mmCIF file of C-alpha atoms in Angstrom:
data_model
loop_
_atom_site.group_PDB
_atom_site.id
_atom_site.type_symbol
_atom_site.label_atom_id
_atom_site.label_comp_id
_atom_site.label_asym_id
_atom_site.label_seq_id
_atom_site.Cartn_x
_atom_site.Cartn_y
_atom_site.Cartn_z
ATOM 1 C CA MET S 26 0.000 0.000 0.000
ATOM 2 C CA ALA S 27 2.808 2.372 0.933
ATOM 3 C CA GLY S 28 4.601 1.552 -2.352
ATOM 4 C CA LYS S 29 1.549 2.416 -4.432
ATOM 5 C CA LYS S 30 1.108 5.676 -2.562
ATOM 6 C CA SER S 31 4.772 6.555 -3.071
ATOM 7 C CA GLY S 32 4.518 5.870 -6.820
ATOM 8 C CA TRP S 33 1.409 8.055 -7.088
ATOM 9 C CA VAL S 34 3.194 10.896 -5.290
ATOM 10 C CA LEU S 35 6.198 10.608 -7.615
ATOM 11 C CA ARG S 36 3.953 10.745 -10.674
ATOM 12 C CA LEU S 37 2.211 13.812 -9.251
ATOM 13 C CA ILE S 38 5.519 15.514 -8.607
ATOM 14 C CA GLY S 39 6.701 14.659 -12.121
ATOM 15 C CA ALA S 40 3.528 16.090 -13.666
ATOM 16 C CA ALA S 41 3.887 19.252 -11.592
ATOM 17 C CA CYS S 42 7.495 19.683 -12.695
ATOM 18 C CA PHE S 43 6.528 19.252 -16.342
ATOM 19 C CA ALA S 44 3.724 21.800 -15.979
ATOM 20 C CA ALA S 45 6.149 24.231 -14.341
ATOM 21 C CA VAL S 46 8.609 23.879 -17.222
ATOM 22 C CA VAL S 47 5.850 24.524 -19.775
ATOM 23 C CA LEU S 48 4.630 27.539 -17.793
ATOM 24 C CA LEU S 49 8.122 29.012 -17.594
ATOM 25 C CA TRP S 50 8.543 28.553 -21.353
ATOM 26 C CA LEU S 51 5.237 30.306 -22.041
ATOM 27 C CA LEU S 52 6.136 33.148 -19.712
ATOM 28 C CA SER S 53 9.493 33.552 -21.395
ATOM 29 C CA LYS S 54 7.778 33.772 -24.776
ATOM 30 C CA ARG S 55 5.280 36.347 -23.476
ATOM 31 C CA SER S 56 8.008 38.402 -21.823
ATOM 32 C CA TRP S 57 10.220 38.478 -24.918
ATOM 33 C CA SER S 58 11.643 41.982 -25.023
ATOM 34 C CA GLY S 59 11.108 42.512 -28.733
ATOM 35 C CA THR S 60 10.409 46.063 -29.832
ATOM 36 C CA GLY S 61 7.086 47.255 -31.179
ATOM 37 C CA HIS S 62 6.236 49.910 -33.736
ATOM 38 C CA GLU S 63 3.106 51.904 -34.466
ATOM 39 C CA VAL S 64 3.449 51.394 -38.224
ATOM 40 C CA VAL S 65 5.646 48.994 -40.228
ATOM 41 C CA LEU S 66 6.182 49.224 -43.998
ATOM 42 C CA MET S 67 7.034 46.156 -46.068
ATOM 43 C CA GLY S 68 7.736 46.571 -49.764
ATOM 44 C CA ASP S 69 10.245 47.157 -52.543
ATOM 45 C CA SER S 70 12.504 50.045 -53.580
ATOM 46 C CA VAL S 71 9.555 52.352 -54.290
ATOM 47 C CA VAL S 72 9.220 52.815 -50.524
ATOM 48 C CA ALA S 73 12.529 51.322 -49.353
ATOM 49 C CA ASN S 74 15.255 53.484 -50.774
ATOM 50 C CA GLU S 75 16.230 57.068 -50.064
ATOM 51 C CA PHE S 76 16.200 59.226 -53.185
ATOM 52 C CA ASN S 77 17.586 62.773 -53.157
ATOM 53 C CA ASN S 78 17.254 62.878 -49.360
ATOM 54 C CA VAL S 79 13.529 62.046 -49.582
ATOM 55 C CA VAL S 80 12.913 59.282 -47.014
ATOM 56 C CA PHE S 81 9.484 57.744 -47.465
ATOM 57 C CA ASP S 82 8.967 56.495 -43.914
ATOM 58 C CA GLU S 83 9.855 59.903 -42.476
ATOM 59 C CA MET S 84 7.372 61.538 -44.840
ATOM 60 C CA LEU S 85 4.609 59.101 -43.837
ATOM 61 C CA ALA S 86 5.451 59.422 -40.142
ATOM 62 C CA GLN S 87 5.075 63.184 -40.334
ATOM 63 C CA LYS S 88 1.664 62.905 -42.005
ATOM 64 C CA LEU S 89 0.417 60.329 -39.505
ATOM 65 C CA ASP S 90 2.133 61.762 -36.442
ATOM 66 C CA MET S 91 3.066 58.152 -35.706
ATOM 67 C CA GLU S 92 6.318 56.222 -35.465
ATOM 68 C CA VAL S 93 7.029 54.342 -38.717
ATOM 69 C CA PHE S 94 9.594 51.565 -39.191
ATOM 70 C CA ASN S 95 10.607 50.947 -42.802
ATOM 71 C CA ALA S 96 11.099 47.192 -43.262
ATOM 72 C CA ALA S 97 11.143 47.377 -47.076
ATOM 73 C CA PHE S 98 13.996 46.008 -49.205
ATOM 74 C CA GLY S 99 14.774 47.182 -52.721
ATOM 75 C CA GLY S 100 14.397 44.668 -55.534
ATOM 76 C CA THR S 101 11.951 42.429 -53.694
ATOM 77 C CA SER S 102 8.513 41.131 -54.601
ATOM 78 C CA VAL S 103 5.664 39.080 -53.165
ATOM 79 C CA VAL S 104 6.790 35.920 -54.962
ATOM 80 C CA PRO S 105 10.494 35.006 -54.650
ATOM 81 C CA ASP S 106 12.123 34.947 -58.064
ATOM 82 C CA ASN S 107 15.439 33.278 -58.899
ATOM 83 C CA THR S 108 16.896 35.868 -61.213
ATOM 84 C CA GLU S 109 20.523 36.865 -61.517
ATOM 85 C CA GLY S 110 19.728 40.280 -60.093
ATOM 86 C CA TYR S 111 18.295 38.791 -56.909
ATOM 87 C CA GLU S 112 21.197 36.401 -56.452
ATOM 88 C CA THR S 113 23.699 39.264 -56.395
ATOM 89 C CA TYR S 114 22.426 40.517 -53.048
ATOM 90 C CA GLY S 115 20.274 37.744 -51.606
ATOM 91 C CA ALA S 116 16.961 39.479 -52.103
ATOM 92 C CA GLU S 117 15.066 36.272 -52.799
ATOM 93 C CA SER S 118 14.859 35.492 -49.079
ATOM 94 C CA LEU S 119 13.848 39.107 -48.403
ATOM 95 C CA CYS S 120 10.721 38.875 -50.541
ATOM 96 C CA PHE S 121 7.344 39.083 -48.823
ATOM 97 C CA ALA S 122 6.497 35.374 -48.535
ATOM 98 C CA PRO S 123 9.843 34.265 -47.013
ATOM 99 C CA LEU S 124 9.901 37.300 -44.721
ATOM 100 C CA VAL S 125 6.404 36.513 -43.426
ATOM 101 C CA ASN S 126 7.553 32.976 -42.636
ATOM 102 C CA ALA S 127 10.585 34.375 -40.810
ATOM 103 C CA ILE S 128 8.443 36.833 -38.842
ATOM 104 C CA VAL S 129 5.898 34.202 -37.801
ATOM 105 C CA LEU S 130 8.522 31.599 -36.872
ATOM 106 C CA GLN S 131 10.997 34.163 -35.485
ATOM 107 C CA ASP S 132 13.684 32.501 -37.584
ATOM 108 C CA PHE S 133 15.666 34.828 -39.846
ATOM 109 C CA SER S 134 18.543 32.432 -40.483
ATOM 110 C CA ALA S 135 17.901 32.287 -44.248
ATOM 111 C CA GLN S 136 17.835 36.069 -44.509
ATOM 112 C CA ASN S 137 20.979 36.539 -42.437
ATOM 113 C CA ALA S 138 22.796 33.867 -44.414
ATOM 114 C CA ALA S 139 21.836 35.507 -47.701
ATOM 115 C CA ILE S 140 23.070 38.905 -46.569
ATOM 116 C CA GLU S 141 26.344 37.473 -45.272
ATOM 117 C CA ARG S 142 26.856 35.459 -48.459
ATOM 118 C CA ASN S 143 26.193 38.253 -50.953
ATOM 119 C CA SER S 144 26.998 41.909 -51.319
ATOM 120 C CA THR S 145 23.979 43.903 -50.209
ATOM 121 C CA LEU S 146 22.712 47.424 -50.324
ATOM 122 C CA ASP S 147 23.998 49.472 -47.399
ATOM 123 C CA TYR S 148 20.796 49.513 -45.390
ATOM 124 C CA PHE S 149 19.888 45.799 -45.715
ATOM 125 C CA GLN S 150 21.803 44.466 -42.716
ATOM 126 C CA GLU S 151 20.711 47.183 -40.293
ATOM 127 C CA ARG S 152 17.092 46.999 -41.456
ATOM 128 C CA LEU S 153 16.990 43.224 -41.149
ATOM 129 C CA LYS S 154 18.410 43.402 -37.616
ATOM 130 C CA GLU S 155 15.657 45.784 -36.538
ATOM 131 C CA LEU S 156 13.006 43.639 -38.220
ATOM 132 C CA GLU S 157 14.348 40.574 -36.428
ATOM 133 C CA GLU S 158 14.005 42.395 -33.115
ATOM 134 C CA THR S 159 10.443 43.549 -33.836
ATOM 135 C CA ASP S 160 7.617 41.857 -31.934
ATOM 136 C CA PHE S 161 4.616 42.010 -34.275
ATOM 137 C CA HIS S 162 2.326 41.414 -31.303
ATOM 138 C CA GLN S 163 3.263 44.997 -30.408
ATOM 139 C CA VAL S 164 2.865 46.456 -33.913
ATOM 140 C CA ASP S 165 -0.326 48.403 -34.613
ATOM 141 C CA ILE S 166 -0.357 48.701 -38.418
ATOM 142 C CA LEU S 167 1.432 46.860 -41.231
ATOM 143 C CA VAL S 168 1.343 48.398 -44.726
ATOM 144 C CA ILE S 169 2.241 45.996 -47.557
ATOM 145 C CA CYS S 170 3.608 47.784 -50.660
ATOM 146 C CA PHE S 171 4.543 45.275 -53.366
ATOM 147 C CA GLY S 172 3.575 44.449 -56.939
ATOM 148 C CA ALA S 173 5.863 46.350 -59.291
ATOM 149 C CA ASN S 174 8.610 43.717 -59.292
ATOM 150 C CA ASP S 175 6.155 40.835 -59.595
ATOM 151 C CA TYR S 176 4.903 42.571 -62.728
ATOM 152 C CA ALA S 177 8.460 43.230 -63.927
ATOM 153 C CA ASN S 178 9.300 39.548 -63.403
ATOM 154 C CA GLN S 179 6.024 38.535 -65.114
ATOM 155 C CA VAL S 180 5.107 36.202 -62.279
ATOM 156 C CA SER S 181 1.875 34.347 -62.950
ATOM 157 C CA PRO S 182 -0.963 36.435 -61.452
ATOM 158 C CA ASP S 183 -2.463 33.222 -60.084
ATOM 159 C CA ILE S 184 0.738 32.434 -58.188
ATOM 160 C CA PHE S 185 0.998 36.082 -57.111
ATOM 161 C CA GLU S 186 -2.526 36.007 -55.690
ATOM 162 C CA GLN S 187 -2.061 32.628 -54.011
ATOM 163 C CA THR S 188 1.238 33.650 -52.402
ATOM 164 C CA LEU S 189 -0.136 36.984 -51.209
ATOM 165 C CA ASP S 190 -3.274 35.259 -49.902
ATOM 166 C CA GLU S 191 -1.346 32.617 -47.971
ATOM 167 C CA SER S 192 1.078 35.152 -46.511
ATOM 168 C CA ILE S 193 -1.717 37.468 -45.386
ATOM 169 C CA GLY S 194 -3.508 34.504 -43.854
ATOM 170 C CA ARG S 195 -0.412 33.530 -41.871
ATOM 171 C CA LEU S 196 -0.019 37.059 -40.540
ATOM 172 C CA ILE S 197 -3.659 37.285 -39.476
ATOM 173 C CA GLU S 198 -3.498 33.913 -37.746
ATOM 174 C CA ALA S 199 -0.250 34.715 -35.933
ATOM 175 C CA PHE S 200 -1.054 38.350 -35.066
ATOM 176 C CA PRO S 201 -4.842 38.748 -34.812
ATOM 177 C CA ASP S 202 -4.583 42.275 -33.385
ATOM 178 C CA LEU S 203 -2.397 43.554 -36.232
ATOM 179 C CA SER S 204 -4.146 45.934 -38.657
ATOM 180 C CA LEU S 205 -3.119 45.153 -42.245
ATOM 181 C CA TYR S 206 -3.240 47.418 -45.306
ATOM 182 C CA ILE S 207 -2.390 46.534 -48.899
ATOM 183 C CA SER S 208 -1.028 49.445 -50.941
ATOM 184 C CA SER S 209 -0.855 48.858 -54.697
ATOM 185 C CA PRO S 210 1.794 50.129 -57.115
ATOM 186 C CA THR S 211 1.152 53.348 -58.982
ATOM 187 C CA TYR S 212 1.111 53.513 -62.772
ATOM 188 C CA ILE S 213 4.701 52.912 -63.954
ATOM 189 C CA CYS S 214 6.897 52.706 -67.033
ATOM 190 C CA LEU S 215 9.784 50.256 -67.182
ATOM 191 C CA THR S 216 12.807 50.605 -69.445
ATOM 192 C CA ARG S 217 14.188 47.879 -71.694
ATOM 193 C CA ASP S 218 16.957 48.420 -74.242
ATOM 194 C CA GLY S 219 16.571 52.168 -73.797
ATOM 195 C CA GLU S 220 12.847 52.068 -74.564
ATOM 196 C CA ASP S 221 10.171 53.213 -72.108
ATOM 197 C CA ILE S 222 7.400 50.636 -71.849
ATOM 198 C CA PRO S 223 4.139 51.752 -70.181
ATOM 199 C CA CYS S 224 2.635 49.166 -67.834
ATOM 200 C CA ASP S 225 -0.676 49.149 -69.731
ATOM 201 C CA SER S 226 0.775 48.733 -73.228
ATOM 202 C CA GLY S 227 1.157 44.955 -73.192
ATOM 203 C CA GLU S 228 4.694 45.304 -74.557
ATOM 204 C CA TRP S 229 6.519 44.329 -71.379
ATOM 205 C CA GLY S 230 5.086 40.826 -71.272
ATOM 206 C CA GLU S 231 1.975 38.708 -71.143
ATOM 207 C CA TYR S 232 0.572 40.317 -68.003
ATOM 208 C CA LEU S 233 -0.298 43.967 -67.355
ATOM 209 C CA LEU S 234 0.433 45.663 -64.037
ATOM 210 C CA GLU S 235 -3.292 46.229 -63.549
ATOM 211 C CA GLU S 236 -3.817 42.466 -63.245
ATOM 212 C CA TYR S 237 -1.615 42.354 -60.142
ATOM 213 C CA VAL S 238 -3.451 45.338 -58.673
ATOM 214 C CA LEU S 239 -6.793 43.584 -59.178
ATOM 215 C CA ARG S 240 -5.449 40.457 -57.502
ATOM 216 C CA GLN S 241 -4.292 42.548 -54.521
ATOM 217 C CA GLU S 242 -7.762 44.044 -54.247
ATOM 218 C CA LYS S 243 -9.304 40.557 -54.360
ATOM 219 C CA VAL S 244 -7.128 39.346 -51.474
ATOM 220 C CA ALA S 245 -7.890 42.492 -49.475
ATOM 221 C CA GLU S 246 -11.629 41.935 -49.969
ATOM 222 C CA LYS S 247 -11.329 38.292 -48.901
ATOM 223 C CA TYR S 248 -9.786 39.241 -45.567
ATOM 224 C CA GLY S 249 -11.696 42.484 -45.098
ATOM 225 C CA ILE S 250 -8.588 44.638 -44.929
ATOM 226 C CA PRO S 251 -8.199 48.139 -46.423
ATOM 227 C CA PHE S 252 -6.890 48.376 -49.968
ATOM 228 C CA VAL S 253 -5.089 51.508 -51.153
ATOM 229 C CA ASP S 254 -5.550 51.629 -54.939
ATOM 230 C CA ASN S 255 -2.701 53.831 -56.111
ATOM 231 C CA TYR S 256 -3.074 52.572 -59.664
ATOM 232 C CA HIS S 257 -6.648 53.625 -60.426
ATOM 233 C CA ASP S 258 -7.250 56.320 -57.790
ATOM 234 C CA SER S 259 -4.205 58.515 -58.271
ATOM 235 C CA VAL S 260 -2.986 61.527 -60.209
ATOM 236 C CA ILE S 261 -0.048 59.386 -61.389
ATOM 237 C CA ASN S 262 -0.977 58.053 -64.824
ATOM 238 C CA GLU S 263 0.298 57.741 -68.376
ATOM 239 C CA GLU S 264 0.258 61.498 -68.930
ATOM 240 C CA THR S 265 1.834 62.480 -65.610
ATOM 241 C CA ILE S 266 4.198 59.571 -64.860
ATOM 242 C CA TYR S 267 7.402 61.547 -65.451
ATOM 243 C CA ASP S 268 6.166 64.439 -63.309
ATOM 244 C CA TYR S 269 6.168 62.103 -60.313
ATOM 245 C CA THR S 270 9.170 59.861 -61.001
ATOM 246 C CA PHE S 271 12.840 60.488 -61.527
ATOM 247 C CA SER S 272 13.935 61.497 -65.013
ATOM 248 C CA SER S 273 14.271 58.520 -67.384
ATOM 249 C CA ASP S 274 13.058 56.208 -64.608
ATOM 250 C CA GLY S 275 9.283 55.879 -64.685
ATOM 251 C CA LEU S 276 9.255 53.733 -61.545
ATOM 252 C CA HIS S 277 10.924 55.334 -58.528
ATOM 253 C CA LEU S 278 8.914 58.206 -57.147
ATOM 254 C CA ASN S 279 10.434 61.661 -56.714
ATOM 255 C CA LYS S 280 9.432 63.957 -53.865
ATOM 256 C CA GLU S 281 6.121 64.842 -55.503
ATOM 257 C CA GLY S 282 5.377 61.190 -56.208
ATOM 258 C CA ARG S 283 6.183 60.173 -52.669
ATOM 259 C CA GLU S 284 3.913 62.929 -51.423
ATOM 260 C CA VAL S 285 1.089 61.390 -53.458
ATOM 261 C CA LEU S 286 1.767 57.839 -52.242
ATOM 262 C CA SER S 287 2.192 58.801 -48.594
ATOM 263 C CA ASP S 288 -0.971 60.943 -48.770
ATOM 264 C CA ASN S 289 -2.946 57.972 -50.089
ATOM 265 C CA ILE S 290 -1.678 55.612 -47.390
ATOM 266 C CA ALA S 291 -2.157 58.166 -44.615
ATOM 267 C CA GLN S 292 -5.703 58.918 -45.770
ATOM 268 C CA ALA S 293 -6.579 55.220 -45.752
ATOM 269 C CA ILE S 294 -5.258 54.866 -42.213
ATOM 270 C CA PHE S 295 -7.192 57.950 -41.079
ATOM 271 C CA GLU S 296 -10.393 56.604 -42.607
ATOM 272 C CA ASN S 297 -10.049 53.156 -41.071
ATOM 273 C CA THR S 298 -8.854 54.065 -37.585
ATOM 274 C CA GLY S 299 -11.046 57.047 -36.810
ATOM 275 C CA VAL S 300 -7.899 59.097 -36.264
ATOM 276 C CA SER S 301 -7.779 62.482 -37.894
ATOM 277 C CA GLU S 302 -4.668 64.162 -39.219
ATOM 278 C CA LYS S 303 -1.807 64.640 -36.739
ATOM 279 C CA GLY S 304 -3.248 62.023 -34.416
ATOM 280 C CA GLY S 305 -6.411 63.850 -33.331
ATOM 281 C CA LEU S 306 -9.722 62.073 -32.733
#
């Protein structure tokens, strides 16, 4: 009788120890000292890079009166693409889908390895370090600004939509309190062999840029998240494209173009949060 009682007590103690270990692990996860941000941007060079001292996140932060962290990387897209250009600085792993996986799993080993292995743009390493330290449970708003490079790479719109859909779904499941926004590309012109090719001409490839914009809108509607349509609802169009982009570029926005894009994103956030300009209610 005493032996049975002793065995029962040992099992009880063992179960209590196991429960304590699990509890300590959960508490350590909850108390992770990752940083939070009011707004995070993810996207390509249209919002990532600094042009002529015009920093997009600073411009947006001033309009919103909120802290904005720019987690965008030039040359990236929603769908990873194995092109020679990407391989030169490891941008494949910095595309939206792999980055979402890294954020959800808190495992940025692929991204760090790519940056260490390849020459990168100056800001990549510092930006990745801050992203790795960001706790998305403490982030209020995430603005997703991709599409131009998926169009440039002529990724299948079906694959583009599926990848965007799955990535958005993972973010919503992992961070249910995070407010998501999808911001589309503006009208653009790409250059090939010295020739400017408008995105609605059909001369760049099989798919028009508008198709990717429509797929973004479809995903946004599915999840009930705000969609910023910079392609259709913007002053940047075929007639004005070079007024809002750098000379002989047709893609990267100048100061006036960045004013337009940041205005559109800020207005969408104001409309969907009940916050007026400069943070007022």
